[in-house]
Amino acid sequence: MHVTHLSLADFRSYARVEVPLEPGVTAFVGANGQGKTNLVEAVGYLATLGSHRVSSDAPLVRMGADRAVIRAAVTQGERSQLIELELNPGKANRARINRSSQVRPRDVLGIVRTVLFAPEDLALVKGDPGERRRFLDELITARSPRMAGVRSDYERVLKQRNTLLKSAAMARRHGGRSMDLSTLDVWDQHLGRVGAELLAQRLDLIATLQPLADKAYADVAPGGGPLALEYRSSVGAGVESARTREDLYEQLIAALVEVRKQEIERGVTLVGPHRDDLLLGLRGMPAKGYASHGESWSYALALRLASYDLLRSEGNEPVLVLDDVFAELDSRRRERLAELVAPGEQVLVTAAVDDDVPGVLAGTRFAVSAGEVERL
Ligand SMILES: Nc1ncnc2c1ncn2[C@@H]1O[C@H](COP(=O)(O)OP(=O)(O)OP(=O)(O)O)[C@@H](O)[C@H]1O
Ligand SMILES: [Mg+2]
């Protein structure tokens, strides 16, 4: 798929901007702080309903405005769709597809698919487990948009279960009546059902991604691998050998039973996909804490390229977004990456200087300066 038009109103630094886009490579070039990333961030938002830079919507709304609108025309094969998202921080966001407002924002997922690689991705390797969980879950949702529902169900169940545990913990501390544990049993089952589904998807994704990531790393950093992706679950080491969803459910329930006493003491849910991590190994060592800066960067890039390969191989080619990545690479890696991505259906690149965009990525160029986006 590709985006044929992007239109922003009160999004980040843009009061209004209209950007016609074409398939192939488009580069946005301009000095620091001119609004290049803001453009591709908006495209990424359409695909994930979130920003790759911030965890809340408030910074996405232009300072002084109270809502932002992202509109995009999207073409997949013969089909064109117009999607519109209105961001209302503190209130519910709204969505329209082909001008119909009978849709939830979540229904937009799957129309635009992106793989976005940006300097922030270093946190995939160096950051907290939450970064890697988000990576997995966003990719799961890109593969299968209905997983957005499963993710939000999980969040909801977790929140409710935590509330229950917190009140149990309070009651315990203040010598109150002990809680009716059958209510907790019911929440365990909910958490088990939805959690098992999420676990199953993550495990399947990791197994599929592993060889692709290894290959991608060999492409960008020849001889530097191998990579090993390993799911580290709070549920226990058994999850990786679980054969069925039912197996995972049983394991999750058993793990909850095991920690129940601690959970009631501490008032939080201690096991489940929200406490898991993806271990990134490089040559038999964990990348986090061991890999060099350049290796970590190549690792993050390999994860994104593998995601791109995966989504492409499963149909509906995503838009590839490379935000400010060429400046970080030496010239050989830069050329290598450019050759890999050049044939993509749509590739959006940002760079501070023209020379950072490799020659093979000749395509449409826009100059971005003080909120003006001008085709060169
Ligand atoms: N909510 C907002 N309202 C108004 N301006 C904003 C908002 N959020 C960000 N900006 C402005 O947008 C600019 C940053 O834009 P962006 O991140 O797209 O820059 P860039 O061109 O990618 O720069 P760099 O080359 O440094 O990455 C900053 O000047 C920032 O002040
Ligand atoms: Mg930028």
JSON list of N, CA and C and ligand atoms in Angstrom, two decimals, residues 36-38 53 323-324 350, ligand 2:
[
{"chain": "A", "resi": 36, "resn": "LYS", "atom": "N", "xyz": [10.43, 17.85, 9.75]},
{"chain": "A", "resi": 36, "resn": "LYS", "atom": "CA", "xyz": [10.52, 16.63, 8.92]},
{"chain": "A", "resi": 36, "resn": "LYS", "atom": "C", "xyz": [9.95, 15.42, 9.65]},
{"chain": "A", "resi": 37, "resn": "THR", "atom": "N", "xyz": [10.43, 15.23, 10.87]},
{"chain": "A", "resi": 37, "resn": "THR", "atom": "CA", "xyz": [9.95, 14.07, 11.63]},
{"chain": "A", "resi": 37, "resn": "THR", "atom": "C", "xyz": [8.46, 14.20, 11.93]},
{"chain": "A", "resi": 38, "resn": "ASN", "atom": "N", "xyz": [8.01, 15.43, 12.15]},
{"chain": "A", "resi": 38, "resn": "ASN", "atom": "CA", "xyz": [6.58, 15.62, 12.41]},
{"chain": "A", "resi": 38, "resn": "ASN", "atom": "C", "xyz": [5.71, 15.02, 11.30]},
{"chain": "A", "resi": 53, "resn": "ARG", "atom": "N", "xyz": [7.53, 8.78, 19.24]},
{"chain": "A", "resi": 53, "resn": "ARG", "atom": "CA", "xyz": [8.35, 9.64, 20.09]},
{"chain": "A", "resi": 53, "resn": "ARG", "atom": "C", "xyz": [7.78, 9.89, 21.48]},
{"chain": "A", "resi": 323, "resn": "ASP", "atom": "N", "xyz": [13.63, 7.63, 9.42]},
{"chain": "A", "resi": 323, "resn": "ASP", "atom": "CA", "xyz": [13.74, 8.98, 9.96]},
{"chain": "A", "resi": 323, "resn": "ASP", "atom": "C", "xyz": [15.18, 9.22, 10.41]},
{"chain": "A", "resi": 324, "resn": "ASP", "atom": "N", "xyz": [15.89, 10.04, 9.66]},
{"chain": "A", "resi": 324, "resn": "ASP", "atom": "CA", "xyz": [17.21, 10.47, 10.12]},
{"chain": "A", "resi": 324, "resn": "ASP", "atom": "C", "xyz": [18.20, 9.33, 10.34]},
{"chain": "A", "resi": 350, "resn": "THR", "atom": "N", "xyz": [13.79, 10.94, 5.89]},
{"chain": "A", "resi": 350, "resn": "THR", "atom": "CA", "xyz": [14.09, 12.31, 6.29]},
{"chain": "A", "resi": 350, "resn": "THR", "atom": "C", "xyz": [15.60, 12.45, 6.47]},
{"chain": "B", "resi": 2, "resn": "MG", "atom": "MG", "xyz": [13.78, 14.71, 12.95]}
]
